[in-house]
Coordinates of C-alpha atoms in Angstrom, one line a residue:
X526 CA -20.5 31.5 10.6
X527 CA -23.5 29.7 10.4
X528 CA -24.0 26.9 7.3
X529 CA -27.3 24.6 6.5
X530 CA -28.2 21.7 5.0
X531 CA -29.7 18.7 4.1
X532 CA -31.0 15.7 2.8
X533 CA -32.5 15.1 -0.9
X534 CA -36.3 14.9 0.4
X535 CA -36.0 17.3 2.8
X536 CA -37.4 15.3 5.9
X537 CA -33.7 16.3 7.6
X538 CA -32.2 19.5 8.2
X539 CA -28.8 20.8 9.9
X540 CA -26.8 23.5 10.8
X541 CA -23.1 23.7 12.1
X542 CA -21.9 26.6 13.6
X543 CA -18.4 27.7 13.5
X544 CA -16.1 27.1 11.3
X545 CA -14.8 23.5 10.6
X546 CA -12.0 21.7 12.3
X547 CA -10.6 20.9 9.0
X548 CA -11.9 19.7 5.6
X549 CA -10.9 16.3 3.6
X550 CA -11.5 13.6 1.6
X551 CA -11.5 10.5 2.6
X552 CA -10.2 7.3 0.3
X553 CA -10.8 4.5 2.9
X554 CA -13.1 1.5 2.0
X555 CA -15.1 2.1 4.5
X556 CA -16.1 5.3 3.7
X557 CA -16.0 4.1 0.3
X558 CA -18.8 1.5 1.0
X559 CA -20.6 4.1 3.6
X560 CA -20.9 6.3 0.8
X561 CA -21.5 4.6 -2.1
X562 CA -18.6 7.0 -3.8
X563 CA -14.7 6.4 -4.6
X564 CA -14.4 8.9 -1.6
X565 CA -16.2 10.9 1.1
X566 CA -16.0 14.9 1.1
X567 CA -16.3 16.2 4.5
X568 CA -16.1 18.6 7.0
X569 CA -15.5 18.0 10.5
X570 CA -17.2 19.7 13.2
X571 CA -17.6 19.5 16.5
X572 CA -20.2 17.4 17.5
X573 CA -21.7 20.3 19.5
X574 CA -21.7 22.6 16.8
X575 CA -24.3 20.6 15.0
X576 CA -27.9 21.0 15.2
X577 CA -30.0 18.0 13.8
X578 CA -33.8 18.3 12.9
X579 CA -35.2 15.3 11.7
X580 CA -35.5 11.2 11.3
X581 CA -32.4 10.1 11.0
X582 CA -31.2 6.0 10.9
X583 CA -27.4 5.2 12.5
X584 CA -25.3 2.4 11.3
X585 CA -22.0 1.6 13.2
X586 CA -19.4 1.0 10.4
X587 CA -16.7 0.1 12.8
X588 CA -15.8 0.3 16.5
X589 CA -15.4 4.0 16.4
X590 CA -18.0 5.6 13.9
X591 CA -21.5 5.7 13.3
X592 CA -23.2 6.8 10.0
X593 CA -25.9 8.6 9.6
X594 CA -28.6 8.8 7.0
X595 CA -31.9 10.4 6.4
X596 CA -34.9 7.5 7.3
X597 CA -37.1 8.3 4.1
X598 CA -34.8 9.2 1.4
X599 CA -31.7 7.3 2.6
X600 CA -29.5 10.5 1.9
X601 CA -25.8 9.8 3.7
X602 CA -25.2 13.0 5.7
X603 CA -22.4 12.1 8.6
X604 CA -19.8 10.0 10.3
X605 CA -20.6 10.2 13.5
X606 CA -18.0 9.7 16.0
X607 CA -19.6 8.1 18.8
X608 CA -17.0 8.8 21.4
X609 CA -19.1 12.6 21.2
X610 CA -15.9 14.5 19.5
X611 CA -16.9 15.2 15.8
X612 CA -18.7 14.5 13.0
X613 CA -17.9 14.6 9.3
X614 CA -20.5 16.5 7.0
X615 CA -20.7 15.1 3.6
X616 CA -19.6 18.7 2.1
X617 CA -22.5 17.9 -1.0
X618 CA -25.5 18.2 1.9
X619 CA -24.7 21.5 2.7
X620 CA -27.4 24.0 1.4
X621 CA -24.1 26.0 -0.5
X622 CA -22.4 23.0 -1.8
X623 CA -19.3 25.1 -2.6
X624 CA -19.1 26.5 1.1
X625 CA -15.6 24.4 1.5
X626 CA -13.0 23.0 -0.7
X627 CA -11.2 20.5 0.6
X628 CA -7.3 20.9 1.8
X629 CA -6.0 17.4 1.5
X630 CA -6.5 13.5 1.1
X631 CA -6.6 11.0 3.6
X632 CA -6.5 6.9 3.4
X633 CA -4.9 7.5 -0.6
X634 CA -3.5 3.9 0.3
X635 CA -7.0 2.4 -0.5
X636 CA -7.9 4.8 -3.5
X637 CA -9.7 3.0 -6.1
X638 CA -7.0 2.9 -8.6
X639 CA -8.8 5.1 -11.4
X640 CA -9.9 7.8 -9.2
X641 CA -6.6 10.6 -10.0
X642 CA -5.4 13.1 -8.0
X643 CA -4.2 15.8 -9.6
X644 CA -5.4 18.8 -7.5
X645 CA -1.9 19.2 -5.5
X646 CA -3.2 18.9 -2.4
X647 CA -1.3 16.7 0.6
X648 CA -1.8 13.4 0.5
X649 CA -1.5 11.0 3.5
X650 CA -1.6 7.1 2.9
X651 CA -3.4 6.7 5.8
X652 CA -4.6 9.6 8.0
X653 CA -2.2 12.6 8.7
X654 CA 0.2 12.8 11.0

């Protein structure tokens, strides 16, 4: 399976291949400050099932990830792990924005206390085990 996607302006374009190693959402504050959002929906890939056309900035958010963004319109499209293993893919960029649902919720130990969770999904306080 082959999915596309994204940034708002258009300057940046992807496509991952396969199907993803698994799909979450992340409650961390990092991600939380990364993204601007009270989480980050994303799918992990491979890091050599992506495909990346396009001027894109990195920012390393802590020892072990990088974001990426889209130069021009700023769009947040990754976490990059820079060790070459995966990459998450903000599940909103993708061309078909419903492609994936997510399956469970990570880092719920530093959920912004009026974000609810009431989708019965697993929930790890931290990542799973």
């Amino acid at each position: 399976m082959t999915r596309e996607g994204g940034c708002l302006c258009g300057a940046v374009r992807f496509t991952c291949e396969g199907e993803p190693l698994n799909v979450r959402i992340c409650h961390c504050r990092n991600c939380q400050k990364a993204m601007g959002s009270p989480f980050f929906a994303r799918a992990l890939y491979d890091q050599r099932a992506i495909t990346l056309k396009g001027d894109t900035g990195h920012y390393p958010s802590s020892d072990h990830l990088d974001r990426v963004f889209c130069k021009q319109c700023g769009t947040r499209l990754f976490s990059w792990r820079r060790n070459g293993t995966a990459a998450g893919v903000a599940l909103a960029t993708f061309d078909d924005r419903n492609a994936f649902a997510p399956t469970e919720h990570i880092w719920v130990s530093e959920k912004i206390a009026w974000v609810r969770l009431d989708d019965d999904l697993p929930q790890y306080p931290k990542g799973p085990t």
